[in-house]
Amino acid sequence: MAKYVFTLLWFISVASIANTLDKPAQRIIALAPHIVENLYQIGAGDRIIGTTDHADFPEQAKSIPRIGNYAALSIEKVLATNPDLIIAWKTGNPSEDLARLASFGIPIVYSNPLALEDVAQELRDLGQWTGLTKIANEKADAYLADLAKVRADYQGAEPISVFYELWPRPLTTIAKNAWLQQQIKVCGATNPFVDSKTDYPQINIEQVIIKSPEIIIQPTSHGHQSPDKIDWQQWSEIPAVKHNAFIHPNADMLYRMTSRSIKELASLCRLIDKHRQ
């Protein structure tokens, strides 16, 4: 019980820090790939002195020192860099490690985009924390305009049933308020598993066969499909298989909460639209 009370109090103290930064951050630890990418977009990429695994865009990001991953952070490496700000991902970083870092007096603020529109606020927040508000606001406005255009392009589009193979083993898909569920909704696609109990439900192949999706989405990462992806050709009774309606979007662009995701979202919507015709 004491552990949970401590964590709650820590979260409250972190929230207050976000409002009391007295000068723009110059030495930043960015604890997620999308945070790194967004910092580069507003012109603050050269201030990043440490990040986590898989932060690989833009190209310069690959040379940033690594101080951990989603499962664990190296407290010693972080302290050695002497950061004046840590930007953490609220749902993607180990809270106990962050609590330890906070105990050393390092200011910690959060990235927490939940809806597609939240990317704009993310950019504005980064601009506030780095003193780059003008360019950050410009990038945020451009993102919202691009998102609004994609929404308008597919508003009223004929519904088409899509199964999203997020992960093959165990077979996992998207539902409810998941980031990717929001994206396919923009495209005017319907998801037969949307009302599942969790955002990322585990299902079985028999359930997919019963739902008879018209499109199957199997994302790629770094240009490669998962070697464990399901070979759906065995079930020709599924409409998507019968009509060879498979889409392979770029997961590295689509999954990250950045402006770059809109370009890939527009591409995904176009590919879905082709299967309507």
mmCIF file of C-alpha atoms in Angstrom:
data_model
loop_
_atom_site.group_PDB
_atom_site.id
_atom_site.type_symbol
_atom_site.label_atom_id
_atom_site.label_comp_id
_atom_site.label_asym_id
_atom_site.label_seq_id
_atom_site.Cartn_x
_atom_site.Cartn_y
_atom_site.Cartn_z
ATOM 1 C CA MET A 1 0.000 0.000 0.000
ATOM 2 C CA ALA A 2 2.833 2.375 0.924
ATOM 3 C CA LYS A 3 4.362 1.785 -2.522
ATOM 4 C CA TYR A 4 1.185 2.943 -4.257
ATOM 5 C CA VAL A 5 0.809 6.000 -2.000
ATOM 6 C CA PHE A 6 4.420 6.930 -2.741
ATOM 7 C CA THR A 7 3.855 6.557 -6.481
ATOM 8 C CA LEU A 8 0.710 8.711 -6.324
ATOM 9 C CA LEU A 9 2.512 11.461 -4.424
ATOM 10 C CA TRP A 10 5.379 11.265 -6.898
ATOM 11 C CA PHE A 11 3.011 11.734 -9.840
ATOM 12 C CA ILE A 12 1.507 14.791 -8.147
ATOM 13 C CA SER A 13 4.945 16.301 -7.564
ATOM 14 C CA VAL A 14 5.929 15.624 -11.174
ATOM 15 C CA ALA A 15 2.813 17.403 -12.423
ATOM 16 C CA SER A 16 3.726 20.484 -10.384
ATOM 17 C CA ILE A 17 7.267 20.501 -11.800
ATOM 18 C CA ALA A 18 5.832 20.857 -15.309
ATOM 19 C CA ASN A 19 4.486 24.270 -14.355
ATOM 20 C CA THR A 20 7.593 25.574 -12.575
ATOM 21 C CA LEU A 21 10.431 25.230 -15.092
ATOM 22 C CA ASP A 22 12.194 28.585 -14.761
ATOM 23 C CA LYS A 23 14.223 28.468 -17.975
ATOM 24 C CA PRO A 24 14.249 26.560 -21.291
ATOM 25 C CA ALA A 25 15.808 23.122 -21.064
ATOM 26 C CA GLN A 26 19.200 22.744 -22.731
ATOM 27 C CA ARG A 27 20.219 19.216 -21.679
ATOM 28 C CA ILE A 28 17.328 16.840 -22.259
ATOM 29 C CA ILE A 29 16.813 13.138 -21.664
ATOM 30 C CA ALA A 30 14.032 12.044 -24.068
ATOM 31 C CA LEU A 31 12.601 8.675 -23.075
ATOM 32 C CA ALA A 32 10.702 7.568 -26.206
ATOM 33 C CA PRO A 33 11.238 7.587 -29.975
ATOM 34 C CA HIS A 34 8.271 9.892 -30.605
ATOM 35 C CA ILE A 35 9.582 12.422 -28.081
ATOM 36 C CA VAL A 36 12.949 12.453 -29.830
ATOM 37 C CA GLU A 37 11.328 12.893 -33.236
ATOM 38 C CA ASN A 38 9.104 15.727 -32.036
ATOM 39 C CA LEU A 39 12.031 17.525 -30.410
ATOM 40 C CA TYR A 40 13.918 17.407 -33.678
ATOM 41 C CA GLN A 41 10.867 18.742 -35.483
ATOM 42 C CA ILE A 42 10.782 21.903 -33.385
ATOM 43 C CA GLY A 43 14.542 22.414 -33.646
ATOM 44 C CA ALA A 44 15.578 21.050 -30.246
ATOM 45 C CA GLY A 45 17.129 17.766 -31.353
ATOM 46 C CA ASP A 46 20.657 18.938 -30.606
ATOM 47 C CA ARG A 47 19.700 19.345 -26.946
ATOM 48 C CA ILE A 48 19.013 15.617 -26.457
ATOM 49 C CA ILE A 49 21.814 14.026 -24.454
ATOM 50 C CA GLY A 50 20.251 10.621 -23.869
ATOM 51 C CA THR A 51 17.390 8.458 -25.073
ATOM 52 C CA THR A 52 16.064 4.905 -25.162
ATOM 53 C CA ASP A 53 16.327 2.061 -27.657
ATOM 54 C CA HIS A 54 14.556 2.363 -31.031
ATOM 55 C CA ALA A 55 14.841 6.165 -31.258
ATOM 56 C CA ASP A 56 16.013 6.152 -34.869
ATOM 57 C CA PHE A 57 14.440 9.138 -36.625
ATOM 58 C CA PRO A 58 15.717 11.425 -37.961
ATOM 59 C CA GLU A 59 19.079 9.939 -38.907
ATOM 60 C CA GLN A 60 20.920 12.078 -36.337
ATOM 61 C CA ALA A 61 18.910 10.433 -33.562
ATOM 62 C CA LYS A 62 20.796 7.181 -34.060
ATOM 63 C CA SER A 63 23.920 8.722 -32.539
ATOM 64 C CA ILE A 64 22.250 9.828 -29.290
ATOM 65 C CA PRO A 65 23.618 7.844 -26.284
ATOM 66 C CA ARG A 66 21.235 5.147 -25.020
ATOM 67 C CA ILE A 67 20.380 5.123 -21.328
ATOM 68 C CA GLY A 68 17.826 2.286 -21.262
ATOM 69 C CA ASN A 69 14.636 0.970 -22.800
ATOM 70 C CA TYR A 70 10.920 0.707 -22.087
ATOM 71 C CA ALA A 71 11.575 -1.877 -19.346
ATOM 72 C CA ALA A 72 14.449 -0.307 -17.439
ATOM 73 C CA LEU A 73 16.554 2.841 -17.269
ATOM 74 C CA SER A 74 20.189 3.077 -16.208
ATOM 75 C CA ILE A 75 20.034 5.512 -13.313
ATOM 76 C CA GLU A 76 23.816 5.828 -13.307
ATOM 77 C CA LYS A 77 23.980 6.751 -17.000
ATOM 78 C CA VAL A 78 21.221 9.318 -16.639
ATOM 79 C CA LEU A 79 22.891 10.978 -13.654
ATOM 80 C CA ALA A 80 26.239 11.018 -15.462
ATOM 81 C CA THR A 81 24.757 13.140 -18.272
ATOM 82 C CA ASN A 82 23.675 15.854 -15.795
ATOM 83 C CA PRO A 83 20.316 16.631 -17.500
ATOM 84 C CA ASP A 84 18.261 19.695 -16.660
ATOM 85 C CA LEU A 85 15.043 18.015 -17.859
ATOM 86 C CA ILE A 86 13.720 14.499 -18.411
ATOM 87 C CA ILE A 87 10.794 14.101 -20.792
ATOM 88 C CA ALA A 88 9.145 10.750 -20.085
ATOM 89 C CA TRP A 89 6.362 8.823 -21.776
ATOM 90 C CA LYS A 90 3.600 8.382 -19.241
ATOM 91 C CA THR A 91 2.563 4.908 -20.386
ATOM 92 C CA GLY A 92 5.880 3.739 -21.810
ATOM 93 C CA ASN A 93 8.529 4.170 -19.115
ATOM 94 C CA PRO A 94 9.184 2.340 -15.828
ATOM 95 C CA SER A 95 7.624 4.469 -13.068
ATOM 96 C CA GLU A 96 9.898 3.161 -10.318
ATOM 97 C CA ASP A 97 13.025 4.235 -12.216
ATOM 98 C CA LEU A 98 11.531 7.658 -12.826
ATOM 99 C CA ALA A 99 10.657 7.955 -9.142
ATOM 100 C CA ARG A 100 14.298 7.295 -8.273
ATOM 101 C CA LEU A 101 15.440 9.945 -10.740
ATOM 102 C CA ALA A 102 12.949 12.431 -9.323
ATOM 103 C CA SER A 103 14.442 11.840 -5.880
ATOM 104 C CA PHE A 104 17.694 13.351 -7.188
ATOM 105 C CA GLY A 105 15.858 16.607 -7.949
ATOM 106 C CA ILE A 106 15.826 16.250 -11.743
ATOM 107 C CA PRO A 107 12.707 17.898 -13.240
ATOM 108 C CA ILE A 108 10.508 15.366 -15.045
ATOM 109 C CA VAL A 109 7.661 16.224 -17.412
ATOM 110 C CA TYR A 110 5.392 13.972 -19.423
ATOM 111 C CA SER A 111 4.444 13.183 -22.959
ATOM 112 C CA ASN A 112 0.976 11.641 -22.883
ATOM 113 C CA PRO A 113 -0.784 11.829 -26.284
ATOM 114 C CA LEU A 114 -3.956 9.720 -26.184
ATOM 115 C CA ALA A 115 -5.968 11.090 -29.122
ATOM 116 C CA LEU A 116 -4.702 11.941 -32.601
ATOM 117 C CA GLU A 117 -5.208 15.660 -31.955
ATOM 118 C CA ASP A 118 -2.980 15.442 -28.871
ATOM 119 C CA VAL A 119 0.144 15.442 -31.028
ATOM 120 C CA ALA A 120 -0.395 19.151 -31.557
ATOM 121 C CA GLN A 121 -0.472 19.780 -27.808
ATOM 122 C CA GLU A 122 2.613 17.598 -27.464
ATOM 123 C CA LEU A 123 4.476 19.881 -29.856
ATOM 124 C CA ARG A 124 3.264 22.983 -28.026
ATOM 125 C CA ASP A 125 4.364 21.543 -24.676
ATOM 126 C CA LEU A 126 7.806 20.740 -26.045
ATOM 127 C CA GLY A 127 8.019 24.279 -27.351
ATOM 128 C CA GLN A 128 7.136 25.624 -23.915
ATOM 129 C CA TRP A 129 9.750 23.476 -22.166
ATOM 130 C CA THR A 130 12.496 24.386 -24.648
ATOM 131 C CA GLY A 131 11.636 28.029 -25.266
ATOM 132 C CA LEU A 132 10.872 27.305 -28.930
ATOM 133 C CA THR A 133 7.199 28.241 -28.809
ATOM 134 C CA LYS A 134 6.980 29.969 -32.191
ATOM 135 C CA ILE A 135 8.157 27.062 -34.318
ATOM 136 C CA ALA A 136 6.369 24.565 -32.074
ATOM 137 C CA ASN A 137 3.052 26.364 -32.536
ATOM 138 C CA GLU A 138 3.606 26.498 -36.296
ATOM 139 C CA LYS A 139 4.283 22.752 -36.422
ATOM 140 C CA ALA A 140 1.253 22.061 -34.221
ATOM 141 C CA ASP A 141 -1.054 24.133 -36.432
ATOM 142 C CA ALA A 142 0.281 22.397 -39.553
ATOM 143 C CA TYR A 143 -0.304 18.974 -37.971
ATOM 144 C CA LEU A 144 -3.918 19.803 -37.111
ATOM 145 C CA ALA A 145 -4.515 21.101 -40.631
ATOM 146 C CA ASP A 146 -3.097 17.920 -42.173
ATOM 147 C CA LEU A 147 -5.183 15.735 -39.869
ATOM 148 C CA ALA A 148 -8.322 17.735 -40.638
ATOM 149 C CA LYS A 149 -7.727 17.266 -44.369
ATOM 150 C CA VAL A 150 -7.426 13.486 -44.070
ATOM 151 C CA ARG A 151 -10.586 13.398 -41.950
ATOM 152 C CA ALA A 152 -12.454 15.481 -44.517
ATOM 153 C CA ASP A 153 -11.253 13.326 -47.412
ATOM 154 C CA TYR A 154 -12.839 10.191 -45.935
ATOM 155 C CA GLN A 155 -15.795 11.631 -44.081
ATOM 156 C CA GLY A 156 -18.849 9.730 -45.231
ATOM 157 C CA ALA A 157 -16.793 7.025 -46.960
ATOM 158 C CA GLU A 158 -18.529 3.702 -47.438
ATOM 159 C CA PRO A 159 -17.785 1.480 -44.400
ATOM 160 C CA ILE A 160 -15.444 -1.429 -45.000
ATOM 161 C CA SER A 161 -14.487 -4.099 -42.478
ATOM 162 C CA VAL A 162 -10.819 -4.214 -41.470
ATOM 163 C CA PHE A 163 -8.912 -6.656 -39.288
ATOM 164 C CA TYR A 164 -5.678 -5.231 -37.879
ATOM 165 C CA GLU A 165 -3.062 -7.880 -37.077
ATOM 166 C CA LEU A 166 -1.114 -5.870 -34.534
ATOM 167 C CA TRP A 167 0.910 -8.863 -33.352
ATOM 168 C CA PRO A 168 0.788 -12.457 -34.635
ATOM 169 C CA ARG A 169 1.808 -14.521 -31.603
ATOM 170 C CA PRO A 170 -0.241 -14.252 -29.519
ATOM 171 C CA LEU A 171 -2.652 -12.929 -32.105
ATOM 172 C CA THR A 172 -3.429 -9.386 -30.985
ATOM 173 C CA THR A 173 -5.580 -6.708 -32.562
ATOM 174 C CA ILE A 174 -6.877 -3.200 -31.770
ATOM 175 C CA ALA A 175 -10.119 -1.950 -30.250
ATOM 176 C CA LYS A 176 -11.869 0.786 -28.257
ATOM 177 C CA ASN A 177 -9.655 3.890 -28.008
ATOM 178 C CA ALA A 178 -6.374 2.420 -29.253
ATOM 179 C CA TRP A 179 -4.191 4.784 -31.266
ATOM 180 C CA LEU A 180 -4.501 2.621 -34.379
ATOM 181 C CA GLN A 181 -8.239 2.216 -33.918
ATOM 182 C CA GLN A 182 -8.546 5.999 -34.077
ATOM 183 C CA GLN A 183 -6.533 5.966 -37.293
ATOM 184 C CA ILE A 184 -8.601 3.388 -39.177
ATOM 185 C CA LYS A 185 -11.733 5.224 -38.060
ATOM 186 C CA VAL A 186 -10.412 8.330 -39.822
ATOM 187 C CA CYS A 187 -10.196 6.197 -42.969
ATOM 188 C CA GLY A 188 -13.861 5.254 -42.656
ATOM 189 C CA ALA A 189 -13.056 1.620 -41.867
ATOM 190 C CA THR A 190 -14.927 -0.488 -39.350
ATOM 191 C CA ASN A 191 -13.336 -2.918 -36.910
ATOM 192 C CA PRO A 192 -15.285 -6.068 -35.978
ATOM 193 C CA PHE A 193 -13.406 -6.200 -32.661
ATOM 194 C CA VAL A 194 -13.851 -2.529 -31.730
ATOM 195 C CA ASP A 195 -16.084 -3.307 -28.735
ATOM 196 C CA SER A 196 -13.607 -5.649 -27.047
ATOM 197 C CA LYS A 197 -12.926 -5.098 -23.343
ATOM 198 C CA THR A 198 -9.398 -3.764 -23.839
ATOM 199 C CA ASP A 199 -7.666 -1.534 -26.380
ATOM 200 C CA TYR A 200 -5.427 -4.407 -27.502
ATOM 201 C CA PRO A 201 -7.354 -7.686 -27.163
ATOM 202 C CA GLN A 202 -5.862 -11.107 -27.790
ATOM 203 C CA ILE A 203 -8.042 -13.219 -30.062
ATOM 204 C CA ASN A 204 -7.869 -16.428 -32.080
ATOM 205 C CA ILE A 205 -7.961 -17.200 -35.771
ATOM 206 C CA GLU A 206 -11.437 -18.739 -35.543
ATOM 207 C CA GLN A 207 -12.812 -15.391 -34.374
ATOM 208 C CA VAL A 208 -11.312 -13.645 -37.383
ATOM 209 C CA ILE A 209 -12.787 -16.229 -39.748
ATOM 210 C CA ILE A 210 -16.227 -15.691 -38.208
ATOM 211 C CA LYS A 211 -15.945 -11.892 -38.500
ATOM 212 C CA SER A 212 -15.060 -12.167 -42.241
ATOM 213 C CA PRO A 213 -13.073 -8.923 -42.641
ATOM 214 C CA GLU A 214 -12.821 -7.377 -46.102
ATOM 215 C CA ILE A 215 -9.258 -6.153 -45.488
ATOM 216 C CA ILE A 216 -6.405 -7.515 -43.362
ATOM 217 C CA ILE A 217 -3.703 -5.112 -42.216
ATOM 218 C CA GLN A 218 -0.258 -6.535 -41.428
ATOM 219 C CA PRO A 219 2.192 -3.718 -40.567
ATOM 220 C CA THR A 220 5.887 -3.728 -41.381
ATOM 221 C CA SER A 221 8.768 -2.401 -39.294
ATOM 222 C CA HIS A 222 11.952 -1.074 -40.885
ATOM 223 C CA GLY A 223 10.534 -2.264 -44.199
ATOM 224 C CA HIS A 224 10.170 -5.882 -43.072
ATOM 225 C CA GLN A 225 7.085 -7.887 -42.206
ATOM 226 C CA SER A 226 7.102 -9.922 -39.030
ATOM 227 C CA PRO A 227 8.534 -13.391 -39.713
ATOM 228 C CA ASP A 228 5.731 -14.767 -37.506
ATOM 229 C CA LYS A 229 2.888 -13.044 -39.352
ATOM 230 C CA ILE A 230 -0.166 -15.190 -39.932
ATOM 231 C CA ASP A 231 -0.398 -16.852 -43.342
ATOM 232 C CA TRP A 232 -4.059 -16.092 -44.000
ATOM 233 C CA GLN A 233 -4.029 -17.815 -47.397
ATOM 234 C CA GLN A 234 -5.098 -21.002 -45.617
ATOM 235 C CA TRP A 235 -8.556 -19.518 -45.043
ATOM 236 C CA SER A 236 -9.851 -18.562 -48.461
ATOM 237 C CA GLU A 237 -13.374 -18.144 -47.091
ATOM 238 C CA ILE A 238 -12.322 -14.816 -45.554
ATOM 239 C CA PRO A 239 -13.248 -12.025 -48.034
ATOM 240 C CA ALA A 240 -9.895 -10.275 -47.525
ATOM 241 C CA VAL A 241 -8.075 -13.460 -48.505
ATOM 242 C CA LYS A 242 -10.388 -14.214 -51.402
ATOM 243 C CA HIS A 243 -9.752 -10.769 -52.907
ATOM 244 C CA ASN A 244 -6.093 -10.515 -51.825
ATOM 245 C CA ALA A 245 -6.936 -7.409 -49.794
ATOM 246 C CA PHE A 246 -3.821 -7.102 -47.648
ATOM 247 C CA ILE A 247 -2.246 -3.806 -46.574
ATOM 248 C CA HIS A 248 1.241 -3.446 -45.082
ATOM 249 C CA PRO A 249 1.656 0.058 -43.591
ATOM 250 C CA ASN A 250 4.901 1.371 -42.145
ATOM 251 C CA ALA A 251 4.563 0.780 -38.403
ATOM 252 C CA ASP A 252 7.575 2.980 -37.592
ATOM 253 C CA MET A 253 5.667 5.964 -38.973
ATOM 254 C CA LEU A 254 2.106 5.018 -38.107
ATOM 255 C CA TYR A 255 2.582 4.012 -34.470
ATOM 256 C CA ARG A 256 4.554 7.020 -33.294
ATOM 257 C CA MET A 257 2.719 10.106 -32.039
ATOM 258 C CA THR A 258 4.367 12.526 -34.457
ATOM 259 C CA SER A 259 3.516 14.676 -37.461
ATOM 260 C CA ARG A 260 5.067 12.022 -39.687
ATOM 261 C CA SER A 261 2.242 9.653 -38.763
ATOM 262 C CA ILE A 262 -0.219 11.751 -40.779
ATOM 263 C CA LYS A 263 1.642 11.052 -44.023
ATOM 264 C CA GLU A 264 1.428 7.312 -43.416
ATOM 265 C CA LEU A 265 -2.185 7.603 -42.257
ATOM 266 C CA ALA A 266 -3.113 9.317 -45.523
ATOM 267 C CA SER A 267 -1.381 6.489 -47.395
ATOM 268 C CA LEU A 268 -3.246 3.874 -45.336
ATOM 269 C CA CYS A 269 -6.574 5.564 -46.065
ATOM 270 C CA ARG A 270 -5.837 5.602 -49.797
ATOM 271 C CA LEU A 271 -5.022 1.894 -49.767
ATOM 272 C CA ILE A 272 -8.190 1.085 -47.829
ATOM 273 C CA ASP A 273 -10.185 3.195 -50.277
ATOM 274 C CA LYS A 274 -8.844 1.203 -53.238
ATOM 275 C CA HIS A 275 -10.463 -1.920 -51.841
ATOM 276 C CA ARG A 276 -13.824 -0.165 -51.764
ATOM 277 C CA GLN A 277 -13.756 0.117 -55.520
#
